[in-house]
Tab-separated table of C-alpha atoms in Angstrom:
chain	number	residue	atom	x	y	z
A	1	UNK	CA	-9.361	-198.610	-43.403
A	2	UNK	CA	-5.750	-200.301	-42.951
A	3	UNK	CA	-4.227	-199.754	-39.472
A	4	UNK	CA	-1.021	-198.198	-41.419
A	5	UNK	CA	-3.562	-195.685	-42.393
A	6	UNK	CA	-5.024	-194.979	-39.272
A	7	UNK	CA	-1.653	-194.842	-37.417
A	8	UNK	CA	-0.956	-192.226	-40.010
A	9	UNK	CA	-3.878	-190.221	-39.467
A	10	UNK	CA	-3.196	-190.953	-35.566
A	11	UNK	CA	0.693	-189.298	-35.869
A	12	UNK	CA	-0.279	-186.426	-37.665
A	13	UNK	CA	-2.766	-185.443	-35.166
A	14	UNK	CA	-0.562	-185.635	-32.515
A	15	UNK	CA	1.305	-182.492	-32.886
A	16	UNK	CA	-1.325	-180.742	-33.558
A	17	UNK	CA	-4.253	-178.823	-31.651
A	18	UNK	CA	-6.869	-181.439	-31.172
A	19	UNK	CA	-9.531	-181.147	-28.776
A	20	UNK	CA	-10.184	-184.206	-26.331
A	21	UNK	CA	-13.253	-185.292	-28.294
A	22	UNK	CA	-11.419	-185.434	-31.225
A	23	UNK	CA	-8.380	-187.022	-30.306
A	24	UNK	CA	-10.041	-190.098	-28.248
A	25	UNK	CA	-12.146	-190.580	-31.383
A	26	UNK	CA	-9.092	-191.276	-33.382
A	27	UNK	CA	-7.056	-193.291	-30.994
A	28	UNK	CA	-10.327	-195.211	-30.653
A	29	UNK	CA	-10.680	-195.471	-33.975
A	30	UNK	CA	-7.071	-196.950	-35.053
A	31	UNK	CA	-7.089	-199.506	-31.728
A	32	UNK	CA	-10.612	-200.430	-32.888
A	33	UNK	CA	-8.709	-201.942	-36.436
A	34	UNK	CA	-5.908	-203.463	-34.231
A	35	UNK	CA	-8.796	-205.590	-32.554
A	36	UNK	CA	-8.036	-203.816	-28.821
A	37	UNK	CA	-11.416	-202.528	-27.714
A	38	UNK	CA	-8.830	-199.686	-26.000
A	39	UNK	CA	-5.582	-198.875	-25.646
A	40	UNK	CA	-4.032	-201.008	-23.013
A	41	UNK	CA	-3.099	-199.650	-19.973
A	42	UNK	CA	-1.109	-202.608	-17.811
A	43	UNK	CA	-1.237	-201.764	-13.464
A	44	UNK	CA	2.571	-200.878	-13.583
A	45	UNK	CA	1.957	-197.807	-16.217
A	46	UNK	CA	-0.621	-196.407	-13.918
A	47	UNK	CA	2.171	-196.217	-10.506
A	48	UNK	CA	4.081	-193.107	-10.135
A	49	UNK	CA	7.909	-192.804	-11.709
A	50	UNK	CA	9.996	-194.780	-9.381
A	51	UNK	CA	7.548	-196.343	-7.640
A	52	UNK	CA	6.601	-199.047	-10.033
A	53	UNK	CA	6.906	-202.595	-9.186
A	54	UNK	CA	8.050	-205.331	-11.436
A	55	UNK	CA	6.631	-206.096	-14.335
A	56	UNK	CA	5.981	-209.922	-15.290
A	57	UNK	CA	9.030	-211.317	-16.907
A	58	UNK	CA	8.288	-212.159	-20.219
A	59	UNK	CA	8.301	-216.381	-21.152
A	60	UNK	CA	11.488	-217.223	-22.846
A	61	UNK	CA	8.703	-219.409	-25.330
A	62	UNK	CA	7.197	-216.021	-26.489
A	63	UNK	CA	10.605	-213.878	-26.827
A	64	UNK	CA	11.291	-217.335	-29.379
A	65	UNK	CA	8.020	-217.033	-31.392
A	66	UNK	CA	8.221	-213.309	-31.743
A	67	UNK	CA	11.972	-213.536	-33.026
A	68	UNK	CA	10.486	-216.038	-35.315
A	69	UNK	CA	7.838	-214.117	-36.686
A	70	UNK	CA	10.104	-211.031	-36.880
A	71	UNK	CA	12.371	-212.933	-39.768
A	72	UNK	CA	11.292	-212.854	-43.172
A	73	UNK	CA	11.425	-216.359	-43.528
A	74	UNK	CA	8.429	-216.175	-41.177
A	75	UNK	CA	6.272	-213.922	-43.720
A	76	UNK	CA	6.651	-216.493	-46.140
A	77	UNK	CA	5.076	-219.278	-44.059
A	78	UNK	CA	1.244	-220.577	-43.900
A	79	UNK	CA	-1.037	-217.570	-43.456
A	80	UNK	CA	-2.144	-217.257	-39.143
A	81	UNK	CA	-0.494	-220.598	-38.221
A	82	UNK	CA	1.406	-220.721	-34.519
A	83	UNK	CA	4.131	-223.391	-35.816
A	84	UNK	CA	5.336	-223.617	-32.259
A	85	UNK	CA	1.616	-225.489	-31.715
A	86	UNK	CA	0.479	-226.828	-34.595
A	87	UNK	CA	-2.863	-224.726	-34.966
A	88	UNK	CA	-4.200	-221.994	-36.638
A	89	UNK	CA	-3.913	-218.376	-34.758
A	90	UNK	CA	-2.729	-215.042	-34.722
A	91	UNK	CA	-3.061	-213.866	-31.039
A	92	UNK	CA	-0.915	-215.719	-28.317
A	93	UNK	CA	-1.479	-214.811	-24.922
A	94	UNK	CA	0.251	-215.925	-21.753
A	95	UNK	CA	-2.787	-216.022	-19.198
A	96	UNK	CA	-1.505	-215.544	-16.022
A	97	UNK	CA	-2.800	-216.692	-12.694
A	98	UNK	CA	-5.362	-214.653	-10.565
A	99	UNK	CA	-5.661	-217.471	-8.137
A	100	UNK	CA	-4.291	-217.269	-3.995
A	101	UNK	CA	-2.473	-219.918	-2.417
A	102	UNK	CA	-4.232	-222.313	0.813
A	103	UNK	CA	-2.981	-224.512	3.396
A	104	UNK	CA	-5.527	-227.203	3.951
A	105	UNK	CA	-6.504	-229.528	5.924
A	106	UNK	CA	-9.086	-232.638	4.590
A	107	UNK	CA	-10.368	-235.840	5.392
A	108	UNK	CA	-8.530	-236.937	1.892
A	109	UNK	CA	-5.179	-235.329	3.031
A	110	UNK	CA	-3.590	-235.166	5.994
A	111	UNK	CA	-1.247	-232.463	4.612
A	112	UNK	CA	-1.991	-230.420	1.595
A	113	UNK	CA	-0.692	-227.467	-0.409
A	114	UNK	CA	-3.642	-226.095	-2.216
A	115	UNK	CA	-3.360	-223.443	-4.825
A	116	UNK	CA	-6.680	-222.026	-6.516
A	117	UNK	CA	-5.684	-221.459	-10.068
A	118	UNK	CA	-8.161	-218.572	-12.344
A	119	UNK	CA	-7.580	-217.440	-15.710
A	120	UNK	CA	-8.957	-214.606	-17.006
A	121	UNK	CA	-10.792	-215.401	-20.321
A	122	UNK	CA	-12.522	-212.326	-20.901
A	123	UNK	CA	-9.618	-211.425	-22.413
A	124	UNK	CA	-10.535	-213.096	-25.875
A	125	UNK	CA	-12.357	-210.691	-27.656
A	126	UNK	CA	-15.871	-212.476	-28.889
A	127	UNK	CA	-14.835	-212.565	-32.499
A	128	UNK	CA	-12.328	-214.661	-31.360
A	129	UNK	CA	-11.852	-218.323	-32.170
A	130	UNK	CA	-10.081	-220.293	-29.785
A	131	UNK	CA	-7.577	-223.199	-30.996
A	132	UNK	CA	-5.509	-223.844	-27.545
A	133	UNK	CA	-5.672	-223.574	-24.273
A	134	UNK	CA	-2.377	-225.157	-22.730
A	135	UNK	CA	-1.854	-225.439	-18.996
A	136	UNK	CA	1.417	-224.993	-17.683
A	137	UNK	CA	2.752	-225.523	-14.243
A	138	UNK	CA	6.195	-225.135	-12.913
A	139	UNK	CA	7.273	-226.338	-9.483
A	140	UNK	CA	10.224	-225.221	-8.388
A	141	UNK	CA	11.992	-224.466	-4.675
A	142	UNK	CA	12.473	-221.076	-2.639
A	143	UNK	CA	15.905	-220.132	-3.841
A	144	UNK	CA	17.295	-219.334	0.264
A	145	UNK	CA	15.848	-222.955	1.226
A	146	UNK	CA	17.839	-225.143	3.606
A	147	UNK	CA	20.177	-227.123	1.999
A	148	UNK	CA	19.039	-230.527	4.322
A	149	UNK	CA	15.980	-230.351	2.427
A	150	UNK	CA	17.003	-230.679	-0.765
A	151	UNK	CA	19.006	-233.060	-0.459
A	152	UNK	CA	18.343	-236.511	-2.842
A	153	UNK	CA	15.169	-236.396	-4.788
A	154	UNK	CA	11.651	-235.771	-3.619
A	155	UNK	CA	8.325	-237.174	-4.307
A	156	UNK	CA	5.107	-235.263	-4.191
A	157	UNK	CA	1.596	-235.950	-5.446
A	158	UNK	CA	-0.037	-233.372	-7.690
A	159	UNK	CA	-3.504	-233.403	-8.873
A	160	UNK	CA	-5.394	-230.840	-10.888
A	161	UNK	CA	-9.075	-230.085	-10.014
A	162	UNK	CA	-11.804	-228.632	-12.042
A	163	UNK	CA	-14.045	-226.498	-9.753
A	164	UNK	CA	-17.571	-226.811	-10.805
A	165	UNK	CA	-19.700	-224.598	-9.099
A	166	UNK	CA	-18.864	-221.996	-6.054
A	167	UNK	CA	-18.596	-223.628	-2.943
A	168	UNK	CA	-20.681	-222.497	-0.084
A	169	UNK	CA	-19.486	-221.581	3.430
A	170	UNK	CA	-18.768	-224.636	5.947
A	171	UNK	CA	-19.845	-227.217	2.989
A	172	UNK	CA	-17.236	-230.068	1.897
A	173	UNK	CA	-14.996	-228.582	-1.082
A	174	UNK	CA	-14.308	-231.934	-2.649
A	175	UNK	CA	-17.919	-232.047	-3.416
A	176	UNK	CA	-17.599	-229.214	-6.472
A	177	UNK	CA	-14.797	-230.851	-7.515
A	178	UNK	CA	-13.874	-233.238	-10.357
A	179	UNK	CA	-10.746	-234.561	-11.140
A	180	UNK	CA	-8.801	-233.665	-14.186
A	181	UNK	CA	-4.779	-234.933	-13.753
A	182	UNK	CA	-3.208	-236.423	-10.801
A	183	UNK	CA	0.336	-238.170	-10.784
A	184	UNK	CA	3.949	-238.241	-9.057
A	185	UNK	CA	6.253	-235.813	-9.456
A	186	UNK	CA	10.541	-236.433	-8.873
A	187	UNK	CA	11.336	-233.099	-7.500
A	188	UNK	CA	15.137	-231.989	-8.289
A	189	UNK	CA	16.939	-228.550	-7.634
A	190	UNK	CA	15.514	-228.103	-11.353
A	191	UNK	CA	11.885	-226.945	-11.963
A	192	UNK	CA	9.811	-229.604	-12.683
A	193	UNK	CA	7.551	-228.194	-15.407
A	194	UNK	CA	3.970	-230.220	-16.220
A	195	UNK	CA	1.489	-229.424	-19.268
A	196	UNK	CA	-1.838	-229.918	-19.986
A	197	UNK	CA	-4.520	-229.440	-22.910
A	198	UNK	CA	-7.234	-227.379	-21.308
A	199	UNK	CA	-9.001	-225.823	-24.365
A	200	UNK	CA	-12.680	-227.647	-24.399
A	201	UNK	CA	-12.316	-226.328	-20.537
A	202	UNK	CA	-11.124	-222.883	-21.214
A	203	UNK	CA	-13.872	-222.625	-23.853
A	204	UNK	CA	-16.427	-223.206	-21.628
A	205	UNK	CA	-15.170	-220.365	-19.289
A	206	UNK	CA	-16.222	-218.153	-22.130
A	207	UNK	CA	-19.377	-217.894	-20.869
A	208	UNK	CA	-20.450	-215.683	-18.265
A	209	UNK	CA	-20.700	-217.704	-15.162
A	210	UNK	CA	-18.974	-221.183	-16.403
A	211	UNK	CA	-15.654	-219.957	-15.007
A	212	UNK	CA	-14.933	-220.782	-11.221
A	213	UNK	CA	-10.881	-221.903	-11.691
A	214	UNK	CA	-9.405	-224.930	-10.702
A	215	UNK	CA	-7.528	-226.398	-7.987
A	216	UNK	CA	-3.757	-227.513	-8.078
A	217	UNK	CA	-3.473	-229.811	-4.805
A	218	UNK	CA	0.211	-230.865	-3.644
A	219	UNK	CA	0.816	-233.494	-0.900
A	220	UNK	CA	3.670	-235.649	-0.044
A	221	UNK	CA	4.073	-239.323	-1.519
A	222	UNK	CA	4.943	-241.694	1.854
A	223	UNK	CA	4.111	-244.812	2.527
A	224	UNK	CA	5.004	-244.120	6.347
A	225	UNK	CA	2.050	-242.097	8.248
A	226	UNK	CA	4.431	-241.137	10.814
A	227	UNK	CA	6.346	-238.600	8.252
A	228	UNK	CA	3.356	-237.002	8.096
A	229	UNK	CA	3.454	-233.034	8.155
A	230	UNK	CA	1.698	-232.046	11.945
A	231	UNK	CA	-0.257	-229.142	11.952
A	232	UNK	CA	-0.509	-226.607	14.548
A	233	UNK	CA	-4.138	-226.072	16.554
A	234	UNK	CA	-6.374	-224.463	14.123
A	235	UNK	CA	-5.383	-226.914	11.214
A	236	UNK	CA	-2.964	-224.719	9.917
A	237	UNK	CA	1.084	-225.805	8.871
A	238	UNK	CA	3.642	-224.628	10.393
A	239	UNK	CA	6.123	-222.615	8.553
A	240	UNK	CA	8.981	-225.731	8.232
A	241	UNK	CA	6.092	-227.703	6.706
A	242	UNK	CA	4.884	-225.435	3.942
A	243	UNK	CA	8.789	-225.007	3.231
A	244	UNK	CA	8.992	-228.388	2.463
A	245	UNK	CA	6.607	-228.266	-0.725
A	246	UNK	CA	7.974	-226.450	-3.663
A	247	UNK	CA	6.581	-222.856	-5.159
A	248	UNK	CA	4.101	-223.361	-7.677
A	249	UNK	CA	3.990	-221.233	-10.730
A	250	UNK	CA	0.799	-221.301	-13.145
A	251	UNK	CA	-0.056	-219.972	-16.264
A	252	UNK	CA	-2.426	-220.588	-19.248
A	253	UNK	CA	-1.382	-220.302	-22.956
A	254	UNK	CA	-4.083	-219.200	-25.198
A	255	UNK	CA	-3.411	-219.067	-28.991
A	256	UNK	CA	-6.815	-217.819	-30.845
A	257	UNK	CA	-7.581	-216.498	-34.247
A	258	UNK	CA	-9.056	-212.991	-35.231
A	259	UNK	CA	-10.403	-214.739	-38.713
A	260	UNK	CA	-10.938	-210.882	-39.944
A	261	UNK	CA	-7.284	-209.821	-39.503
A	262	UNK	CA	-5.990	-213.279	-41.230
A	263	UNK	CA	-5.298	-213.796	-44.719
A	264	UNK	CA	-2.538	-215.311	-47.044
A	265	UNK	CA	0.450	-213.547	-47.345
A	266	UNK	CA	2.322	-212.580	-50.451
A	267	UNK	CA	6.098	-213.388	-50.420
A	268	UNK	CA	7.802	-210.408	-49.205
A	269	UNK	CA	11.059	-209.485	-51.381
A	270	UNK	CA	13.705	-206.918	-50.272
A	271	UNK	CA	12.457	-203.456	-50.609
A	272	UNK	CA	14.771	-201.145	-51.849
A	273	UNK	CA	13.690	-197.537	-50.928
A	274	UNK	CA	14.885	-194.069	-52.752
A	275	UNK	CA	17.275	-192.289	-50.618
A	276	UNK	CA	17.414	-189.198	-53.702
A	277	UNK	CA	14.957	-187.417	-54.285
A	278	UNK	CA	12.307	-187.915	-56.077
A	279	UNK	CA	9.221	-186.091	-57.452
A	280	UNK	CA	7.373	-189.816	-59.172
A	281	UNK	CA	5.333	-191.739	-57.243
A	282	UNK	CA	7.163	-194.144	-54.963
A	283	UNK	CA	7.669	-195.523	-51.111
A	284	UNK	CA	9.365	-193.374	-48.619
A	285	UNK	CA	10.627	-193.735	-45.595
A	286	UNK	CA	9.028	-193.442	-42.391
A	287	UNK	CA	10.080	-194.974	-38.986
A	288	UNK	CA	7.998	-194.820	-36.182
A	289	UNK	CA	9.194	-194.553	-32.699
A	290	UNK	CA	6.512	-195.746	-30.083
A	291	UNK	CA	7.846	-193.666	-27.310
A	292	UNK	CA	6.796	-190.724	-29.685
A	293	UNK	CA	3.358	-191.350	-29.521
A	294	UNK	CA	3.920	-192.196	-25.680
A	295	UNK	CA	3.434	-196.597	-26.193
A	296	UNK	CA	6.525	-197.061	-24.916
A	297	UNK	CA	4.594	-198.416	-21.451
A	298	UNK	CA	2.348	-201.347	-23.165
A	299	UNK	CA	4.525	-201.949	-25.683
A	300	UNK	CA	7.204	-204.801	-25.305
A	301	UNK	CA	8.409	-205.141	-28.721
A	302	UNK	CA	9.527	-203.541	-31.362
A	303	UNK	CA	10.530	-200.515	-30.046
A	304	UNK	CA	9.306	-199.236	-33.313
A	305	UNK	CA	9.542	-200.484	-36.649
A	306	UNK	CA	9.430	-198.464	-40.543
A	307	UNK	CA	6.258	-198.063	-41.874
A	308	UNK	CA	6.949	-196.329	-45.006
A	309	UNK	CA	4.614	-194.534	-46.914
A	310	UNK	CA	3.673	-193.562	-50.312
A	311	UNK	CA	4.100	-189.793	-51.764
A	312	UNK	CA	4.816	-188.573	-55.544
A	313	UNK	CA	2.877	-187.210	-58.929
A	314	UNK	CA	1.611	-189.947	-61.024
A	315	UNK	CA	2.681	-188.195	-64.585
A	316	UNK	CA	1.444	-188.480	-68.243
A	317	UNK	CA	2.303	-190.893	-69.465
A	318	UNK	CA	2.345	-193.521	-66.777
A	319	UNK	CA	6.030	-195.757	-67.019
A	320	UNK	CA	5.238	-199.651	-66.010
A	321	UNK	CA	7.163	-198.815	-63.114
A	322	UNK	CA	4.726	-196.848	-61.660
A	323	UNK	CA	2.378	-199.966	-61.422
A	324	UNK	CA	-0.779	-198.061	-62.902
A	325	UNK	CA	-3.906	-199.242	-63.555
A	326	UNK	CA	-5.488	-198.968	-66.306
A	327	UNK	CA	-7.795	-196.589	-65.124
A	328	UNK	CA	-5.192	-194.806	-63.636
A	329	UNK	CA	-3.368	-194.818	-66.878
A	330	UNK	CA	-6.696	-193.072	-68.876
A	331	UNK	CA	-6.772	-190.809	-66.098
A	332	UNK	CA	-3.408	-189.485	-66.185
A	333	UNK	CA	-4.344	-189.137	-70.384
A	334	UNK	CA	-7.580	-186.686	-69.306
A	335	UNK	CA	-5.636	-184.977	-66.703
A	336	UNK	CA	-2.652	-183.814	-69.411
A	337	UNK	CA	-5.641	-182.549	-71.987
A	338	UNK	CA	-7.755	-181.156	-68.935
A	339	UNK	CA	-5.893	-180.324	-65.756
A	340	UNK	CA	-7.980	-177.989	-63.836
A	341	UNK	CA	-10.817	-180.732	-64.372
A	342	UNK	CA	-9.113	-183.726	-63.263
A	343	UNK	CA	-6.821	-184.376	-61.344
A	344	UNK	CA	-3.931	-186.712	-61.110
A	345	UNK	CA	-3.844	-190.337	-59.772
A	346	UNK	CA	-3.482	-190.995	-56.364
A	347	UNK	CA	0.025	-192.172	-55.131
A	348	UNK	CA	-1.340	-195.299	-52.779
A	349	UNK	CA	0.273	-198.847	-51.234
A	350	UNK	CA	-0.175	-201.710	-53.800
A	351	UNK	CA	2.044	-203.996	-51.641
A	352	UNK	CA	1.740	-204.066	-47.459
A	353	UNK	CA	3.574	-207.005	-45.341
A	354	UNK	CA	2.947	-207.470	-41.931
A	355	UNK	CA	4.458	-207.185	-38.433
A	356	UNK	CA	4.493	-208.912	-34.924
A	357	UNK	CA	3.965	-206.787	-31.658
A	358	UNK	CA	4.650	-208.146	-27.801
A	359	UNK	CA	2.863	-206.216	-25.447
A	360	UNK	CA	0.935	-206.033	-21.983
A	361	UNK	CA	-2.598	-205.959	-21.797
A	362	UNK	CA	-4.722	-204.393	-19.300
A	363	UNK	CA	-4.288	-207.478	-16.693
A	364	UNK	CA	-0.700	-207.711	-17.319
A	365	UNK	CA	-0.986	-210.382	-19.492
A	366	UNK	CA	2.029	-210.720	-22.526
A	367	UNK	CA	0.370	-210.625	-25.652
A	368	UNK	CA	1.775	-211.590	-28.733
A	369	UNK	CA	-0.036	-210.398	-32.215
A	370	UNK	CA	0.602	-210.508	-35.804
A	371	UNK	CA	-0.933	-207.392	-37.855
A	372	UNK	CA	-1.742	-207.388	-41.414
A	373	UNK	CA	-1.109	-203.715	-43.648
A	374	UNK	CA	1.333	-202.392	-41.190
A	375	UNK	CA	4.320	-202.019	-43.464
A	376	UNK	CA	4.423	-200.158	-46.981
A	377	UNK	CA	6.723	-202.124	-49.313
A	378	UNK	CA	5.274	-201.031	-53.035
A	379	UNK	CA	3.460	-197.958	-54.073
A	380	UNK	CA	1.714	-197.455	-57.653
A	381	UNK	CA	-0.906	-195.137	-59.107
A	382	UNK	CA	-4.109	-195.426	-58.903
């Protein structure tokens, strides 16, 4: 059944005396054809009113592709291909971090900035294929830092770890560790920003028990041991000293494909819907609101969008504007010689396009997905 369909039969219910059974059935029903095993429910929904904290600001890369994907232009372009990335997909998801930040202490580095990266992948749906997994790290400084310290540019040493396997208590961490990037960094008052292809990696996190993060690892570049960071007893930093490395800022891109919710697109022409009435057979209009059916707090964008949907007799004898079959036509013939014995053709959607939808997922994660059937541009009879 097409999702239009289902968020039909969702709406209508909705006003309506349903009871609970019911209702869940039906909401589980029309998430189940989005692909969403339920509806999401990000942590900030579930606070009180007023008492909800920020919400992740949403990557000025994904505002871009959804904009994209929003234009027509868009619809007319290569069936479930991310442009932006040169693969095939229909799901983009910015992965964020779950990982805490350490100050270490290591016979490799005198004074290190570790920060344990982990990204979700349970995320991905099983029926999901991935194509990318794309690493991005920003490094950037605590906007109220001392201006002394930023003055001329800076020189750090960043190297990216792959963990691979948990690392007992009191045993050496380098040991479960293999090394995946490491190279300079020129630190300006501008974010430095560093990428990296991850997706053999971030496939094999798919499995249960593959995934145990990595490790982002920041010291300073000096050729003089005396500039060396102390530490305090305890081999911890002092405050001045973590200061003087710059905020790190992780995330994973994941672009995958739902191969049952991909197919080619038809190039979508202006529809023109009737604004008289109208007893034939055509589209109508129908916008839906997502606050309306109470969305409005997973839901990034569109606010809503118009659906449309089909309503009108199919009469004897079928016009070619009516886009009739020709079973539809024969049945129309039967109907005018036996009415009370069949009945009429069914006014139904020859013609769907699709639409884009930004949202949160249940870990806070901004989720951009293109859905196929969700717009009625052309009814006929059949």
């Amino acid at each position: 059944m097409a999702p239009l369909l289902l968020l039909a039969v969702w709406l209508l219910g909705v006003g309506a005396f349903l009871d609970a059974e019911d209702k869940s059935t039906r909401e589980r029903l029309f998430f189940s054809s989005l692909g969403l095993s339920e509806r999401p429910r990000p942590a900030g929904s579930q606070q009180p009113a007023g008492s909800q904290q920020p919400r992740r600001p949403i990557p000025s890369e994904i505002w871009r592709m959804f904009r994209r994907s929003a234009n027509i232009q868009a619809r007319e372009s290569e069936s479930c291909t991310v442009s932006e990335y040169g693969v095939r997909g229909n799901i983009i998801r910015y992965v964020q971090d779950q990982g805490r930040l350490v100050l270490s202490w290591s016979s490799s580095c005198q004074a290190c900035l570790e920060k344990q990266l982990f990204f979700n992948m349970s995320v991905l749906q099983p029926v999901e294929l991935l194509s990318l997994a794309q690493l991005e790290i920003k490094l950037y400084w605590m906007p109220l830092r001392p201006v002394e310290l930023l003055q001329g540019p800076r020189a750090i040493s960043l190297s990216i770890y792959k963990v691979i396997r948990a690392t007992l208590r009191g045993a050496n961490p380098q040991a479960n560790r293999r090394l995946l990037l490491s190279q300079s960094v020129q630190l300006q008052l501008e974010p430095a920003k560093i990428i990296m292809d991850l997706t053999p990696l971030a496939e094999s996190w798919r499995k249960l028990g593959h995934n145990y993060g990595l490790v982002a690892e920041l010291s300073p570049l000096s050729g003089d041991p005396g500039e060396l960071i102390p530490f305090l007893p305890g081999n911890t930093l002092p405050l001045e000293a973590a200061l003087s490395f710059p905020l790190i800022e992780a995330s994973l891109v994941v672009v995958s494909l739902n191969p049952h919710q991909c197919r080619s697109r038809q190039r979508r022409n202006t529809v023109h819907l009737p604004v008289t009435p109208s007893t034939v057979c055509k589209a109508r209009r129908l916008y839906i609101d997502f606050k309306d059916v109470g969305w409005q707090d997973w839901i990034i964008a569109p606010h809503g969008y118009m659906a449309n949907y089909c309503h009108g007799e199919c009469p004897f004898p079928l016009s070619e504007s009516l886009n009739g079959t020709n079973h539809a036509i024969l049945q129309t013939l039967v109907h005018s010689l036996d009415p009370q014995g069949t009945p009429q053709p069914s006014c139904a959607p020859i013609r769907l396009s699709p639409i884009s939808m930004l949202y949160y997922d249940n870990n806070d994660n901004v989720v951009l997905r293109h859905y196929q059937d969700m717009v009625v541009d052309e009814c006929g009879c059949r």
